[in-house]
Each structure stands twice: as C-alpha cells, then as structure tokens.
Short mmCIF file of N, CA, C and O in Angstrom, two decimals:
data_model
loop_
_atom_site.label_atom_id
_atom_site.label_comp_id
_atom_site.label_asym_id
_atom_site.label_seq_id
_atom_site.Cartn_x
_atom_site.Cartn_y
_atom_site.Cartn_z
N UNK A 115 -10.35 -14.24 16.78
CA UNK A 115 -9.55 -14.94 15.31
C UNK A 115 -9.96 -13.98 14.42
O UNK A 115 -9.30 -13.99 13.32
N UNK A 116 -11.40 -13.82 14.13
CA UNK A 116 -11.91 -13.05 13.13
C UNK A 116 -11.06 -11.41 12.72
O UNK A 116 -11.24 -11.20 11.56
N UNK A 117 -10.80 -10.99 14.09
CA UNK A 117 -10.26 -9.61 13.73
C UNK A 117 -8.66 -9.91 13.35
O UNK A 117 -8.57 -8.90 12.56
N UNK A 118 -8.29 -11.02 13.71
CA UNK A 118 -6.58 -10.94 13.17
C UNK A 118 -6.79 -11.41 11.54
O UNK A 118 -6.10 -10.93 10.92
N UNK A 119 -7.94 -12.12 11.26
CA UNK A 119 -8.03 -12.54 9.82
C UNK A 119 -8.36 -11.09 9.13
O UNK A 119 -7.72 -10.97 7.91
N UNK A 120 -9.20 -10.49 9.48
CA UNK A 120 -9.22 -9.09 8.94
C UNK A 120 -8.31 -8.45 8.73
O UNK A 120 -8.26 -7.60 7.65
N UNK A 121 -7.31 -8.26 9.93
CA UNK A 121 -6.24 -7.42 9.82
C UNK A 121 -5.27 -7.78 8.68
O UNK A 121 -4.56 -7.33 8.21
N UNK A 122 -5.19 -9.30 8.80
CA UNK A 122 -3.98 -9.91 7.75
C UNK A 122 -4.81 -9.75 6.21
O UNK A 122 -3.58 -9.19 5.30
N UNK A 123 -5.73 -9.56 5.98
CA UNK A 123 -6.52 -9.51 4.90
C UNK A 123 -6.25 -8.02 4.18
O UNK A 123 -5.65 -7.79 3.19
N UNK A 124 -6.48 -6.88 5.21
CA UNK A 124 -6.39 -5.64 4.91
C UNK A 124 -5.02 -5.33 4.57
O UNK A 124 -4.70 -4.64 3.82
N UNK A 125 -4.04 -6.07 5.52
CA UNK A 125 -2.79 -5.90 5.33
C UNK A 125 -2.12 -6.53 3.89
O UNK A 125 -1.59 -5.72 2.90
N UNK A 126 -2.62 -7.33 3.73
CA UNK A 126 -2.25 -8.13 1.94
C UNK A 126 -2.83 -7.19 0.87
O UNK A 126 -2.33 -7.19 -0.18
N UNK A 127 -3.92 -6.61 1.23
CA UNK A 127 -4.86 -5.84 0.07
C UNK A 127 -3.95 -4.34 0.05
O UNK A 127 -3.64 -4.27 -1.18
N UNK A 128 -3.76 -3.80 1.10
CA UNK A 128 -3.01 -2.58 1.08
C UNK A 128 -1.37 -2.87 0.39
O UNK A 128 -1.05 -1.93 -0.23
N UNK A 129 -0.78 -3.79 0.75
CA UNK A 129 0.52 -4.18 0.16
C UNK A 129 0.61 -4.35 -1.33
O UNK A 129 1.39 -4.01 -1.89
N UNK A 130 -0.71 -5.15 -1.55
CA UNK A 130 -0.60 -5.47 -3.07
C UNK A 130 -0.94 -4.19 -3.81
O UNK A 130 -0.33 -4.09 -5.09
N UNK A 131 -1.67 -3.32 -3.41
CA UNK A 131 -2.19 -2.14 -4.00
C UNK A 131 -0.90 -1.10 -3.92
O UNK A 131 -0.63 -0.82 -5.03
N UNK A 132 -0.01 -1.15 -3.05
CA UNK A 132 1.02 -0.49 -2.99
C UNK A 132 2.26 -0.80 -3.98
O UNK A 132 2.83 0.01 -4.91
N UNK A 133 2.26 -2.19 -4.14
CA UNK A 133 3.19 -2.78 -5.34
C UNK A 133 2.92 -2.57 -6.84
O UNK A 133 3.18 -1.90 -7.56
N UNK A 134 1.25 -2.70 -6.76
CA UNK A 134 0.72 -2.33 -7.92
C UNK A 134 1.12 -0.96 -8.43
O UNK A 134 1.14 -0.41 -9.84
N UNK A 135 0.53 0.02 -7.50
CA UNK A 135 0.72 1.35 -7.82
C UNK A 135 2.30 1.94 -7.97
O UNK A 135 2.14 2.75 -9.14
N UNK A 136 3.07 1.36 -7.38
CA UNK A 136 4.25 1.58 -7.78
C UNK A 136 5.01 1.09 -9.23
O UNK A 136 5.55 1.84 -9.73
N UNK A 137 4.75 -0.11 -9.34
CA UNK A 137 4.55 -0.57 -10.87
C UNK A 137 4.34 0.12 -11.73
O UNK A 137 4.70 0.51 -12.85
N UNK A 138 3.14 0.66 -11.28
CA UNK A 138 2.13 1.52 -12.59
C UNK A 138 3.16 3.03 -12.92
O UNK A 138 3.49 3.38 -13.87
N UNK A 139 3.51 3.72 -11.53
CA UNK A 139 4.43 4.65 -11.66
C UNK A 139 5.66 4.47 -12.26
O UNK A 139 6.00 5.17 -13.36
N UNK A 140 6.52 3.39 -12.30
CA UNK A 140 7.55 2.80 -12.93
C UNK A 140 7.39 2.89 -14.26
O UNK A 140 8.15 3.40 -15.31
N UNK A 141 6.19 2.24 -14.61
CA UNK A 141 6.02 2.00 -16.08
C UNK A 141 5.64 3.05 -16.81
O UNK A 141 6.10 3.36 -17.67
N UNK A 142 4.82 3.97 -16.09
CA UNK A 142 4.56 5.26 -16.53
C UNK A 142 5.44 6.17 -17.04
O UNK A 142 5.85 7.19 -17.97
N UNK A 143 6.61 6.26 -15.99
CA UNK A 143 7.59 7.19 -16.21
C UNK A 143 8.91 6.61 -17.25
O UNK A 143 9.27 7.54 -18.26
N UNK A 144 8.88 5.22 -17.43
CA UNK A 144 9.73 4.79 -18.27
C UNK A 144 9.21 4.62 -19.63
O UNK A 144 9.92 5.04 -20.72
N UNK A 145 8.00 4.34 -19.88
CA UNK A 145 7.45 4.12 -21.29
C UNK A 145 6.80 5.15 -22.07
O UNK A 145 6.58 5.23 -23.08
N UNK A 146 6.71 6.19 -21.15
CA UNK A 146 6.24 7.43 -21.99
C UNK A 146 7.05 8.71 -22.14
O UNK A 146 6.91 9.94 -21.94
N UNK A 147 8.60 8.19 -22.32
CA UNK A 147 9.11 9.49 -22.27
C UNK A 147 9.19 10.18 -23.82
O UNK A 147 9.39 11.20 -23.86
N UNK A 148 8.75 9.47 -24.63
CA UNK A 148 8.70 10.35 -26.10
C UNK A 148 7.27 10.99 -26.12
O UNK A 148 6.97 11.85 -27.10
N UNK A 149 6.54 10.44 -25.40
CA UNK A 149 5.19 10.86 -25.59
C UNK A 149 4.50 11.05 -24.00
O UNK A 149 3.97 10.31 -23.41
N UNK A 150 5.11 12.46 -23.51
CA UNK A 150 4.63 12.48 -21.83
C UNK A 150 3.49 12.42 -21.46
O UNK A 150 2.26 13.02 -22.35
N UNK A 151 3.06 12.08 -20.55
CA UNK A 151 1.55 12.22 -20.11
C UNK A 151 1.16 13.59 -19.65
O UNK A 151 2.16 14.61 -19.82
N UNK A 152 0.30 14.03 -19.28
CA UNK A 152 -0.38 15.31 -18.71
C UNK A 152 0.72 15.60 -17.32
O UNK A 152 0.94 14.55 -16.87
N UNK A 153 0.88 16.89 -17.27
CA UNK A 153 1.85 17.18 -16.32
C UNK A 153 1.46 16.73 -14.85
O UNK A 153 2.33 16.45 -13.96
N UNK A 154 0.11 16.66 -14.55
CA UNK A 154 -0.44 16.36 -13.31
C UNK A 154 -0.24 14.95 -12.88
O UNK A 154 -0.39 14.16 -12.03
N UNK A 155 -0.35 14.11 -13.78
CA UNK A 155 -0.77 12.61 -13.87
C UNK A 155 0.53 11.78 -12.90
O UNK A 155 0.16 11.11 -12.29
N UNK A 156 1.61 12.26 -13.63
CA UNK A 156 2.91 11.35 -12.99
C UNK A 156 3.03 11.70 -11.35
O UNK A 156 3.18 10.83 -10.47
N UNK A 157 3.00 13.15 -10.93
CA UNK A 157 3.30 13.53 -9.70
C UNK A 157 1.99 12.69 -8.80
O UNK A 157 2.13 12.54 -7.78
N UNK A 158 0.77 13.12 -9.65
CA UNK A 158 -0.61 12.42 -8.48
C UNK A 158 -0.10 10.48 -8.57
O UNK A 158 -0.60 10.20 -7.33
N UNK A 159 0.42 10.12 -9.62
CA UNK A 159 0.52 8.62 -9.34
C UNK A 159 1.37 8.40 -8.23
O UNK A 159 1.37 7.64 -7.69
N UNK A 160 2.70 9.07 -8.28
CA UNK A 160 3.71 9.03 -7.26
C UNK A 160 3.07 9.47 -5.72
O UNK A 160 3.55 8.68 -5.25
N UNK A 161 2.21 10.39 -5.79
CA UNK A 161 1.89 10.72 -4.42
C UNK A 161 1.09 9.38 -4.10
O UNK A 161 0.93 9.23 -2.91
N UNK A 162 0.03 8.94 -5.00
CA UNK A 162 -0.69 7.66 -4.45
C UNK A 162 0.02 6.54 -4.27
O UNK A 162 -0.26 5.92 -3.30
N UNK A 163 1.12 6.13 -4.67
CA UNK A 163 2.08 5.22 -4.38
C UNK A 163 2.69 5.45 -3.09
O UNK A 163 2.49 4.23 -2.12
N UNK A 164 2.94 6.51 -2.89
CA UNK A 164 3.64 7.06 -1.50
C UNK A 164 2.44 6.76 -0.42
O UNK A 164 2.89 6.33 0.56
N UNK A 165 1.30 7.14 -0.60
CA UNK A 165 0.25 6.99 0.46
C UNK A 165 -0.11 5.55 0.64
O UNK A 165 -0.50 5.08 1.56
N UNK A 166 0.03 4.70 -0.62
CA UNK A 166 -0.47 3.43 -0.34
C UNK A 166 0.45 2.67 0.70
O UNK A 166 0.31 2.00 1.38
N UNK A 167 2.01 3.21 0.29
CA UNK A 167 2.97 2.59 1.09
C UNK A 167 3.16 2.98 2.50
O UNK A 167 3.33 1.98 3.40
N UNK A 168 2.52 4.29 2.90
CA UNK A 168 2.24 4.45 4.15
C UNK A 168 1.36 3.69 5.07
O UNK A 168 1.27 3.31 6.09
N UNK A 169 0.03 3.57 4.13
CA UNK A 169 -0.99 2.84 4.92
C UNK A 169 -0.31 1.59 5.13
O UNK A 169 -0.94 0.91 5.87
N UNK A 170 0.46 0.98 4.37
CA UNK A 170 0.81 -0.28 4.14
C UNK A 170 1.59 -0.58 5.53
O UNK A 170 1.43 -1.27 6.46
N UNK A 171 2.70 0.29 5.70
CA UNK A 171 3.45 0.60 6.65
C UNK A 171 2.75 0.64 8.23
O UNK A 171 2.89 -0.08 9.19
N UNK A 172 1.56 1.32 8.30
CA UNK A 172 1.00 1.69 9.40
C UNK A 172 0.22 0.33 9.56
O UNK A 172 -0.12 0.08 10.99
N UNK A 173 -0.64 -0.12 8.56
CA UNK A 173 -1.38 -1.81 8.91
C UNK A 173 -0.34 -2.86 9.31
O UNK A 173 -0.59 -3.54 10.03
N UNK A 174 0.86 -2.68 8.96
CA UNK A 174 1.83 -3.69 9.23
C UNK A 174 2.25 -3.48 10.48
O UNK A 174 2.63 -4.62 11.53
N UNK A 175 2.60 -2.66 11.03
CA UNK A 175 2.73 -1.93 12.42
C UNK A 175 1.75 -2.44 13.17
O UNK A 175 1.93 -3.19 14.68
N UNK A 176 0.47 -2.14 13.08
CA UNK A 176 -0.63 -2.45 14.12
C UNK A 176 -0.77 -4.24 13.99
O UNK A 176 -1.18 -4.82 14.98
N UNK A 177 -0.49 -4.62 12.94
CA UNK A 177 -0.67 -6.12 12.62
C UNK A 177 0.46 -6.93 13.70
O UNK A 177 0.03 -7.69 14.36
N UNK A 178 1.50 -6.46 13.58
CA UNK A 178 2.68 -6.85 14.33
C UNK A 178 2.42 -6.87 15.73
O UNK A 178 2.62 -7.41 16.64
N UNK A 179 1.64 -5.30 16.21
CA UNK A 179 1.67 -5.26 17.51
C UNK A 179 0.41 -6.15 18.02
O UNK A 179 0.56 -6.40 19.04
N UNK A 180 -0.38 -6.49 17.16
CA UNK A 180 -1.57 -7.31 17.67
C UNK A 180 -1.09 -8.71 17.88
O UNK A 180 -1.95 -9.42 18.64
N UNK A 181 -0.02 -9.37 17.04
CA UNK A 181 0.37 -10.38 17.17
C UNK A 181 0.95 -10.82 18.61
O UNK A 181 0.89 -11.99 19.00
N UNK A 182 1.41 -9.70 19.14
CA UNK A 182 1.99 -9.82 20.63
C UNK A 182 1.22 -10.09 21.47
O UNK A 182 1.49 -10.43 22.87
N UNK A 183 -0.04 -9.37 21.40
CA UNK A 183 -1.27 -9.61 22.34
C UNK A 183 -1.77 -10.78 22.54
O UNK A 183 -2.11 -11.72 21.58
N UNK A 184 -2.28 -11.09 23.97
CA UNK A 184 -2.88 -11.95 24.34
C UNK A 184 -4.37 -12.11 24.09
O UNK A 184 -5.02 -11.16 24.27
N UNK A 185 -4.97 -13.26 23.55
CA UNK A 185 -6.42 -12.93 23.05
C UNK A 185 -7.29 -12.96 24.49
O UNK A 185 -6.79 -13.83 25.55
N UNK A 186 -8.22 -12.27 24.46
CA UNK A 186 -9.19 -11.65 25.83
C UNK A 186 -10.26 -13.08 25.69
O UNK A 186 -10.78 -13.46 24.63
N UNK A 187 -10.16 -13.80 27.05
CA UNK A 187 -11.20 -14.68 27.22
C UNK A 187 -12.54 -14.29 27.91
O UNK A 187 -12.22 -13.44 28.54
#
C-alpha cells in the first residue's frame, strides 16, 4: 500500500512539474519577444520541459503497470 502511495505521489509531482515547466516555456517565448532572453535560456527551458514530460510518461507507465499486479501476501 505504501509503495503505491509513493508511486502516485511521485507521478503527481512529476506531472505538476511538467505542466509548470511547459507553461514557463510558453510564457518565456510569448512575453519576451521585444526583449529576448539569453540565447541558451529558451532552448534549455524547452529541453527541461521535454525531460519532465518524458519522466512523467515513464512514471505513468510504471504506475499503470503496477495497478494490474496483485499484491503479495
């Protein structure tokens, strides 16, 4: 039971981080048109957002996979 709770919590935190980082990238791209950020900042933020989404999808896969397993007694 505790392991499933930790997996669910890590899934939620990773998903929230992916959403927040994606919103951060969109805001950075939209609101800095006239005053561009340093050249490395936007690609770095996009890379981090993609990595967070990738980590979220991996955690989601393992969470769904573990739901189908029967608990060991």
